[in-house]
């Protein structure tokens, strides 16, 4: 039986390749995700090991607000110079150096634009001299207040050199400096981990990066000879007290690397999610392939039963074939995944400013995941056809057997049940009744919904396919193609379902994001009563900001009626982390943003007062007159009195503090500005004057309200494009499924095609017949996808009404494009099967058995 199965497998190499390719692509995603995160993880391990190689013990103050890697760059707490002196007196300390290092030093390049960073920090530091790790490549160290040195990566990105005069943005507005040196790292590296670094003199770094003199972010300690790091750490910790974190260099390296790996694990989950989609689509392909294989081998398998093979042996034969396909696909997928992981790691390193990559490794998770997924998916998809094969009666070997259509009752009932389960899970997840398992419940609901719809598809395939095929029924090949596509509703349904999954997900995401954009646009257009807005597009962990002096100067422009600058920060409010804002003109809450007071006065704020939105006030159990403790990113905790509560909306912040609080924000500069013009004042008269005021704030620009809304909503286009690109893999697998189905169908109908050719069907007509069949199946799958995706998207939009997505917007144009692309996909998928059908030898086909 084993030899017979092996010979059957080798006799159908094309079938083997086509059915295995879907698994290869899915496994590639799984193994590639693990290879990528492993490579980047080891690369960052090496970066931090180098960065802290010369550090025996590090002392730092505990941050006021803890942030994860996915929430942005941690704002370091400042420690007084007295702490440095105290550390120096601890026995066993050979040397202690005060370090200033904080994110937020943005250098303006030779093109007048700020050098941006998509992830790695833009560090502002104090220059503490050369070491085994850091070496000056050109120039000298900074000595004057207007001198800086920069690392090689930043010098290249900004296209500046020693002697150039440049602007730098920090906690303060733009300051001009002379570049007096360029430094690099051992191993001829331009940066560590892609960070851009600007090094000032120590007093200037303290003022610009920490906002106060004689403070440091951390203290780097070198142990005296013979003193252990752990013992010295404990002695220093005892000396400085519990307000400080004291770690060995090894601990510091491990903690920093672990924080970055947290962000990488999130990225890994995204890739694995798309791998799951690809494998779901691949399952449809493999299921269809083995179903057709069993149908084609009916006489062969029945003959085996007639000569003594048991049903168990028949199942084993089909499963063995599946195992062979799964093993080969897993090996190829693992190899492809290693290549894809290495390529993505290389691209990530380039985007991160030249991250030095560790050697490409293959973690055990990648190997285990590749073979587990490849084998399990293939064998599970082959089980149903295998069971069907075991039930073939031996008498079938004695006659010319056609595989009759089986009733659709069971599959329809099963489809209704599975769809019901999917709908229930989606309802629980989207309505917020799933507790801590909301995401898992929603994903489970989507999975069950797709499988349920796929099971129901045969019921509707024949009438819908017949209707679609009518568009091509004006010719004989078109009529034949229409009949062929509807002759086996199960096969057509499974083939179409593979395409449905990809199209449905893209359509659903498009519906959600377009609805979000439309809702935001309508809300902003209705509620923002400002004709001009100052803002920038956030391209990293820090939002763009501008000089507060711009607000005062803009208010003096003729025709400007009101100006408001908005500041934002993460804070701890009564023990709970909350996003808070500060407004330079609190009256704008009513006059620009249309907020309505529900209690107290929201038109003004004293330095010790604050405002709450109604939803936040209810959830925090505060009212007018309540005393509330607020800890910002800098400074000490302060107590404020609630002086007013305003009606919550999507455009208002949950908590508003007085403008004096902004000095302790992570970014003590406004990140948005709103200008309300007097009636009759033309935007075109004021906008150029505001642009002139922003000459020293190159991160932001001023735009009218419509352009601002477009700028903000366009940020949703980036995730949409990424999702579409990743889901394109699922669509590619679906195309393979159509090719596979048609190719096997051509083999199955060899005699039929020979007879058609014998009675006068020309080669060109044969090719058109196969093409019509492919186009009908593709458009049917896309139509299903559009309908299902629209339904899922609409359900999510309905569930998010309380979050501000109030308008359901259907992307009719994109839906039409999807259907058009499906027709093109059908034509492309039909090429190889159609050519094969056209080349069939007529006499050989008629004699085919």
mmCIF file with all atom_site columns, N, CA and C in Angstrom, residues 666-711:
data_model
loop_
_atom_site.group_PDB
_atom_site.id
_atom_site.type_symbol
_atom_site.label_atom_id
_atom_site.label_alt_id
_atom_site.label_comp_id
_atom_site.label_asym_id
_atom_site.label_entity_id
_atom_site.label_seq_id
_atom_site.pdbx_PDB_ins_code
_atom_site.Cartn_x
_atom_site.Cartn_y
_atom_site.Cartn_z
_atom_site.occupancy
_atom_site.B_iso_or_equiv
_atom_site.pdbx_formal_charge
_atom_site.auth_seq_id
_atom_site.auth_comp_id
_atom_site.auth_asym_id
_atom_site.auth_atom_id
_atom_site.pdbx_PDB_model_num
ATOM 1   N N  . UNK A 1 666 ? 5.940   65.969 29.483 1.00 0.00 ? 666 UNK A N  1
ATOM 2   C CA . UNK A 1 666 ? 7.069   65.363 28.771 1.00 0.00 ? 666 UNK A CA 1
ATOM 3   C C  . UNK A 1 666 ? 7.529   66.271 27.640 1.00 0.00 ? 666 UNK A C  1
ATOM 4   N N  . UNK A 1 667 ? 6.574   66.907 26.956 1.00 0.00 ? 667 UNK A N  1
ATOM 5   C CA . UNK A 1 667 ? 6.868   67.895 25.913 1.00 0.00 ? 667 UNK A CA 1
ATOM 6   C C  . UNK A 1 667 ? 6.243   69.205 26.360 1.00 0.00 ? 667 UNK A C  1
ATOM 7   N N  . UNK A 1 668 ? 7.028   70.107 26.925 1.00 0.00 ? 668 UNK A N  1
ATOM 8   C CA . UNK A 1 668 ? 6.465   71.343 27.480 1.00 0.00 ? 668 UNK A CA 1
ATOM 9   C C  . UNK A 1 668 ? 6.221   72.420 26.424 1.00 0.00 ? 668 UNK A C  1
ATOM 10  N N  . UNK A 1 669 ? 5.867   72.009 25.251 1.00 0.00 ? 669 UNK A N  1
ATOM 11  C CA . UNK A 1 669 ? 5.550   72.914 24.145 1.00 0.00 ? 669 UNK A CA 1
ATOM 12  C C  . UNK A 1 669 ? 4.236   72.480 23.523 1.00 0.00 ? 669 UNK A C  1
ATOM 13  N N  . UNK A 1 670 ? 3.488   73.397 22.936 1.00 0.00 ? 670 UNK A N  1
ATOM 14  C CA . UNK A 1 670 ? 2.207   73.020 22.327 1.00 0.00 ? 670 UNK A CA 1
ATOM 15  C C  . UNK A 1 670 ? 2.409   72.075 21.144 1.00 0.00 ? 670 UNK A C  1
ATOM 16  N N  . UNK A 1 671 ? 1.519   71.107 21.016 1.00 0.00 ? 671 UNK A N  1
ATOM 17  C CA . UNK A 1 671 ? 1.592   70.174 19.895 1.00 0.00 ? 671 UNK A CA 1
ATOM 18  C C  . UNK A 1 671 ? 0.529   70.489 18.838 1.00 0.00 ? 671 UNK A C  1
ATOM 19  N N  . UNK A 1 672 ? -0.408  71.344 19.185 1.00 0.00 ? 672 UNK A N  1
ATOM 20  C CA . UNK A 1 672 ? -1.394  71.841 18.211 1.00 0.00 ? 672 UNK A CA 1
ATOM 21  C C  . UNK A 1 672 ? -1.788  73.262 18.590 1.00 0.00 ? 672 UNK A C  1
ATOM 22  N N  . UNK A 1 673 ? -2.132  74.046 17.584 1.00 0.00 ? 673 UNK A N  1
ATOM 23  C CA . UNK A 1 673 ? -2.610  75.402 17.813 1.00 0.00 ? 673 UNK A CA 1
ATOM 24  C C  . UNK A 1 673 ? -3.846  75.669 16.963 1.00 0.00 ? 673 UNK A C  1
ATOM 25  N N  . UNK A 1 674 ? -4.826  76.385 17.524 1.00 0.00 ? 674 UNK A N  1
ATOM 26  C CA . UNK A 1 674 ? -6.081  76.656 16.826 1.00 0.00 ? 674 UNK A CA 1
ATOM 27  C C  . UNK A 1 674 ? -6.314  78.156 16.785 1.00 0.00 ? 674 UNK A C  1
ATOM 28  N N  . UNK A 1 675 ? -6.601  78.665 15.601 1.00 0.00 ? 675 UNK A N  1
ATOM 29  C CA . UNK A 1 675 ? -6.821  80.102 15.414 1.00 0.00 ? 675 UNK A CA 1
ATOM 30  C C  . UNK A 1 675 ? -8.238  80.333 14.904 1.00 0.00 ? 675 UNK A C  1
ATOM 31  N N  . UNK A 1 676 ? -8.991  81.090 15.679 1.00 0.00 ? 676 UNK A N  1
ATOM 32  C CA . UNK A 1 676 ? -10.340 81.474 15.269 1.00 0.00 ? 676 UNK A CA 1
ATOM 33  C C  . UNK A 1 676 ? -10.299 82.904 14.747 1.00 0.00 ? 676 UNK A C  1
ATOM 34  N N  . UNK A 1 677 ? -10.807 83.097 13.548 1.00 0.00 ? 677 UNK A N  1
ATOM 35  C CA . UNK A 1 677 ? -10.736 84.411 12.912 1.00 0.00 ? 677 UNK A CA 1
ATOM 36  C C  . UNK A 1 677 ? -12.018 85.194 13.119 1.00 0.00 ? 677 UNK A C  1
ATOM 37  N N  . UNK A 1 678 ? -11.876 86.494 13.109 1.00 0.00 ? 678 UNK A N  1
ATOM 38  C CA . UNK A 1 678 ? -13.041 87.371 13.229 1.00 0.00 ? 678 UNK A CA 1
ATOM 39  C C  . UNK A 1 678 ? -13.892 87.265 11.969 1.00 0.00 ? 678 UNK A C  1
ATOM 40  N N  . UNK A 1 679 ? -15.210 87.448 12.084 1.00 0.00 ? 679 UNK A N  1
ATOM 41  C CA . UNK A 1 679 ? -16.077 87.384 10.899 1.00 0.00 ? 679 UNK A CA 1
ATOM 42  C C  . UNK A 1 679 ? -15.593 88.334 9.812  1.00 0.00 ? 679 UNK A C  1
ATOM 43  N N  . UNK A 1 680 ? -15.566 87.828 8.592  1.00 0.00 ? 680 UNK A N  1
ATOM 44  C CA . UNK A 1 680 ? -15.138 88.641 7.466  1.00 0.00 ? 680 UNK A CA 1
ATOM 45  C C  . UNK A 1 680 ? -13.656 88.567 7.164  1.00 0.00 ? 680 UNK A C  1
ATOM 46  N N  . UNK A 1 681 ? -12.867 87.988 8.055  1.00 0.00 ? 681 UNK A N  1
ATOM 47  C CA . UNK A 1 681 ? -11.420 87.873 7.823  1.00 0.00 ? 681 UNK A CA 1
ATOM 48  C C  . UNK A 1 681 ? -11.140 86.698 6.898  1.00 0.00 ? 681 UNK A C  1
ATOM 49  N N  . UNK A 1 682 ? -10.331 86.908 5.891  1.00 0.00 ? 682 UNK A N  1
ATOM 50  C CA . UNK A 1 682 ? -10.003 85.867 4.919  1.00 0.00 ? 682 UNK A CA 1
ATOM 51  C C  . UNK A 1 682 ? -8.839  85.014 5.428  1.00 0.00 ? 682 UNK A C  1
ATOM 52  N N  . UNK A 1 683 ? -8.996  83.697 5.303  1.00 0.00 ? 683 UNK A N  1
ATOM 53  C CA . UNK A 1 683 ? -7.936  82.765 5.698  1.00 0.00 ? 683 UNK A CA 1
ATOM 54  C C  . UNK A 1 683 ? -6.654  83.062 4.930  1.00 0.00 ? 683 UNK A C  1
ATOM 55  N N  . UNK A 1 684 ? -6.801  83.375 3.648  1.00 0.00 ? 684 UNK A N  1
ATOM 56  C CA . UNK A 1 684 ? -5.637  83.628 2.795  1.00 0.00 ? 684 UNK A CA 1
ATOM 57  C C  . UNK A 1 684 ? -4.826  84.836 3.245  1.00 0.00 ? 684 UNK A C  1
ATOM 58  N N  . UNK A 1 685 ? -5.450  85.743 4.001  1.00 0.00 ? 685 UNK A N  1
ATOM 59  C CA . UNK A 1 685 ? -4.717  86.919 4.488  1.00 0.00 ? 685 UNK A CA 1
ATOM 60  C C  . UNK A 1 685 ? -3.911  86.608 5.746  1.00 0.00 ? 685 UNK A C  1
ATOM 61  N N  . UNK A 1 686 ? -4.385  85.652 6.552  1.00 0.00 ? 686 UNK A N  1
ATOM 62  C CA . UNK A 1 686 ? -3.747  85.355 7.841  1.00 0.00 ? 686 UNK A CA 1
ATOM 63  C C  . UNK A 1 686 ? -2.737  84.209 7.736  1.00 0.00 ? 686 UNK A C  1
ATOM 64  N N  . UNK A 1 687 ? -3.058  83.224 6.931  1.00 0.00 ? 687 UNK A N  1
ATOM 65  C CA . UNK A 1 687 ? -2.222  82.015 6.881  1.00 0.00 ? 687 UNK A CA 1
ATOM 66  C C  . UNK A 1 687 ? -0.753  82.308 6.558  1.00 0.00 ? 687 UNK A C  1
ATOM 67  N N  . UNK A 1 688 ? -0.432  83.149 5.558  1.00 0.00 ? 688 UNK A N  1
ATOM 68  C CA . UNK A 1 688 ? 0.992   83.427 5.275  1.00 0.00 ? 688 UNK A CA 1
ATOM 69  C C  . UNK A 1 688 ? 1.714   84.068 6.457  1.00 0.00 ? 688 UNK A C  1
ATOM 70  N N  . UNK A 1 689 ? 1.031   84.877 7.225  1.00 0.00 ? 689 UNK A N  1
ATOM 71  C CA . UNK A 1 689 ? 1.666   85.523 8.369  1.00 0.00 ? 689 UNK A CA 1
ATOM 72  C C  . UNK A 1 689 ? 1.992   84.498 9.463  1.00 0.00 ? 689 UNK A C  1
ATOM 73  N N  . UNK A 1 690 ? 1.104   83.512 9.647  1.00 0.00 ? 690 UNK A N  1
ATOM 74  C CA . UNK A 1 690 ? 1.373   82.463 10.637 1.00 0.00 ? 690 UNK A CA 1
ATOM 75  C C  . UNK A 1 690 ? 2.518   81.579 10.159 1.00 0.00 ? 690 UNK A C  1
ATOM 76  N N  . UNK A 1 691 ? 2.574   81.296 8.859  1.00 0.00 ? 691 UNK A N  1
ATOM 77  C CA . UNK A 1 691 ? 3.678   80.494 8.306  1.00 0.00 ? 691 UNK A CA 1
ATOM 78  C C  . UNK A 1 691 ? 5.024   81.157 8.588  1.00 0.00 ? 691 UNK A C  1
ATOM 79  N N  . UNK A 1 692 ? 5.064   82.475 8.504  1.00 0.00 ? 692 UNK A N  1
ATOM 80  C CA . UNK A 1 692 ? 6.305   83.203 8.803  1.00 0.00 ? 692 UNK A CA 1
ATOM 81  C C  . UNK A 1 692 ? 6.706   83.021 10.261 1.00 0.00 ? 692 UNK A C  1
ATOM 82  N N  . UNK A 1 693 ? 5.718   83.009 11.155 1.00 0.00 ? 693 UNK A N  1
ATOM 83  C CA . UNK A 1 693 ? 6.003   82.823 12.580 1.00 0.00 ? 693 UNK A CA 1
ATOM 84  C C  . UNK A 1 693 ? 6.560   81.431 12.879 1.00 0.00 ? 693 UNK A C  1
ATOM 85  N N  . UNK A 1 694 ? 6.246   80.460 12.002 1.00 0.00 ? 694 UNK A N  1
ATOM 86  C CA . UNK A 1 694 ? 6.664   79.074 12.231 1.00 0.00 ? 694 UNK A CA 1
ATOM 87  C C  . UNK A 1 694 ? 7.991   78.744 11.563 1.00 0.00 ? 694 UNK A C  1
ATOM 88  N N  . UNK A 1 695 ? 8.718   79.752 11.133 1.00 0.00 ? 695 UNK A N  1
ATOM 89  C CA . UNK A 1 695 ? 9.982   79.519 10.424 1.00 0.00 ? 695 UNK A CA 1
ATOM 90  C C  . UNK A 1 695 ? 10.968  78.717 11.266 1.00 0.00 ? 695 UNK A C  1
ATOM 91  N N  . UNK A 1 696 ? 10.952  78.916 12.595 1.00 0.00 ? 696 UNK A N  1
ATOM 92  C CA . UNK A 1 696 ? 11.875  78.199 13.472 1.00 0.00 ? 696 UNK A CA 1
ATOM 93  C C  . UNK A 1 696 ? 11.245  76.943 14.084 1.00 0.00 ? 696 UNK A C  1
ATOM 94  N N  . UNK A 1 697 ? 10.099  76.552 13.576 1.00 0.00 ? 697 UNK A N  1
ATOM 95  C CA . UNK A 1 697 ? 9.416   75.328 14.042 1.00 0.00 ? 697 UNK A CA 1
ATOM 96  C C  . UNK A 1 697 ? 9.118   74.437 12.837 1.00 0.00 ? 697 UNK A C  1
ATOM 97  N N  . UNK A 1 698 ? 10.160  73.839 12.245 1.00 0.00 ? 698 UNK A N  1
ATOM 98  C CA . UNK A 1 698 ? 9.979   73.113 10.976 1.00 0.00 ? 698 UNK A CA 1
ATOM 99  C C  . UNK A 1 698 ? 9.201   71.807 11.094 1.00 0.00 ? 698 UNK A C  1
ATOM 100 N N  . UNK A 1 699 ? 8.882   71.362 12.309 1.00 0.00 ? 699 UNK A N  1
ATOM 101 C CA . UNK A 1 699 ? 8.115   70.123 12.445 1.00 0.00 ? 699 UNK A CA 1
ATOM 102 C C  . UNK A 1 699 ? 6.633   70.325 12.142 1.00 0.00 ? 699 UNK A C  1
ATOM 103 N N  . UNK A 1 700 ? 6.167   71.559 12.191 1.00 0.00 ? 700 UNK A N  1
ATOM 104 C CA . UNK A 1 700 ? 4.735   71.817 12.040 1.00 0.00 ? 700 UNK A CA 1
ATOM 105 C C  . UNK A 1 700 ? 4.487   72.796 10.911 1.00 0.00 ? 700 UNK A C  1
ATOM 106 N N  . UNK A 1 701 ? 3.224   72.894 10.530 1.00 0.00 ? 701 UNK A N  1
ATOM 107 C CA . UNK A 1 701 ? 2.796   73.856 9.512  1.00 0.00 ? 701 UNK A CA 1
ATOM 108 C C  . UNK A 1 701 ? 1.393   74.326 9.876  1.00 0.00 ? 701 UNK A C  1
ATOM 109 N N  . UNK A 1 702 ? 0.932   75.352 9.199  1.00 0.00 ? 702 UNK A N  1
ATOM 110 C CA . UNK A 1 702 ? -0.414  75.847 9.441  1.00 0.00 ? 702 UNK A CA 1
ATOM 111 C C  . UNK A 1 702 ? -1.266  75.546 8.214  1.00 0.00 ? 702 UNK A C  1
ATOM 112 N N  . UNK A 1 703 ? -2.489  75.093 8.461  1.00 0.00 ? 703 UNK A N  1
ATOM 113 C CA . UNK A 1 703 ? -3.389  74.729 7.371  1.00 0.00 ? 703 UNK A CA 1
ATOM 114 C C  . UNK A 1 703 ? -4.794  75.159 7.741  1.00 0.00 ? 703 UNK A C  1
ATOM 115 N N  . UNK A 1 704 ? -5.645  75.297 6.710  1.00 0.00 ? 704 UNK A N  1
ATOM 116 C CA . UNK A 1 704 ? -7.036  75.601 7.017  1.00 0.00 ? 704 UNK A CA 1
ATOM 117 C C  . UNK A 1 704 ? -7.702  74.358 7.591  1.00 0.00 ? 704 UNK A C  1
ATOM 118 N N  . UNK A 1 705 ? -8.902  74.498 8.075  1.00 0.00 ? 705 UNK A N  1
ATOM 119 C CA . UNK A 1 705 ? -9.559  73.408 8.791  1.00 0.00 ? 705 UNK A CA 1
ATOM 120 C C  . UNK A 1 705 ? -9.721  72.169 7.922  1.00 0.00 ? 705 UNK A C  1
ATOM 121 N N  . UNK A 1 706 ? -10.106 72.349 6.675  1.00 0.00 ? 706 UNK A N  1
ATOM 122 C CA . UNK A 1 706 ? -10.315 71.190 5.795  1.00 0.00 ? 706 UNK A CA 1
ATOM 123 C C  . UNK A 1 706 ? -9.011  70.435 5.563  1.00 0.00 ? 706 UNK A C  1
ATOM 124 N N  . UNK A 1 707 ? -7.928  71.174 5.336  1.00 0.00 ? 707 UNK A N  1
ATOM 125 C CA . UNK A 1 707 ? -6.630  70.522 5.115  1.00 0.00 ? 707 UNK A CA 1
ATOM 126 C C  . UNK A 1 707 ? -6.147  69.824 6.382  1.00 0.00 ? 707 UNK A C  1
ATOM 127 N N  . UNK A 1 708 ? -6.409  70.437 7.542  1.00 0.00 ? 708 UNK A N  1
ATOM 128 C CA . UNK A 1 708 ? -6.020  69.818 8.808  1.00 0.00 ? 708 UNK A CA 1
ATOM 129 C C  . UNK A 1 708 ? -6.758  68.500 9.012  1.00 0.00 ? 708 UNK A C  1
ATOM 130 N N  . UNK A 1 709 ? -8.053  68.502 8.760  1.00 0.00 ? 709 UNK A N  1
ATOM 131 C CA . UNK A 1 709 ? -8.839  67.273 8.919  1.00 0.00 ? 709 UNK A CA 1
ATOM 132 C C  . UNK A 1 709 ? -8.331  66.194 7.971  1.00 0.00 ? 709 UNK A C  1
ATOM 133 N N  . UNK A 1 710 ? -8.036  66.570 6.748  1.00 0.00 ? 710 UNK A N  1
ATOM 134 C CA . UNK A 1 710 ? -7.495  65.615 5.775  1.00 0.00 ? 710 UNK A CA 1
ATOM 135 C C  . UNK A 1 710 ? -6.142  65.076 6.246  1.00 0.00 ? 710 UNK A C  1
ATOM 136 N N  . UNK A 1 711 ? -5.309  65.958 6.807  1.00 0.00 ? 711 UNK A N  1
ATOM 137 C CA . UNK A 1 711 ? -3.994  65.542 7.309  1.00 0.00 ? 711 UNK A CA 1
ATOM 138 C C  . UNK A 1 711 ? -4.131  64.520 8.428  1.00 0.00 ? 711 UNK A C  1
#
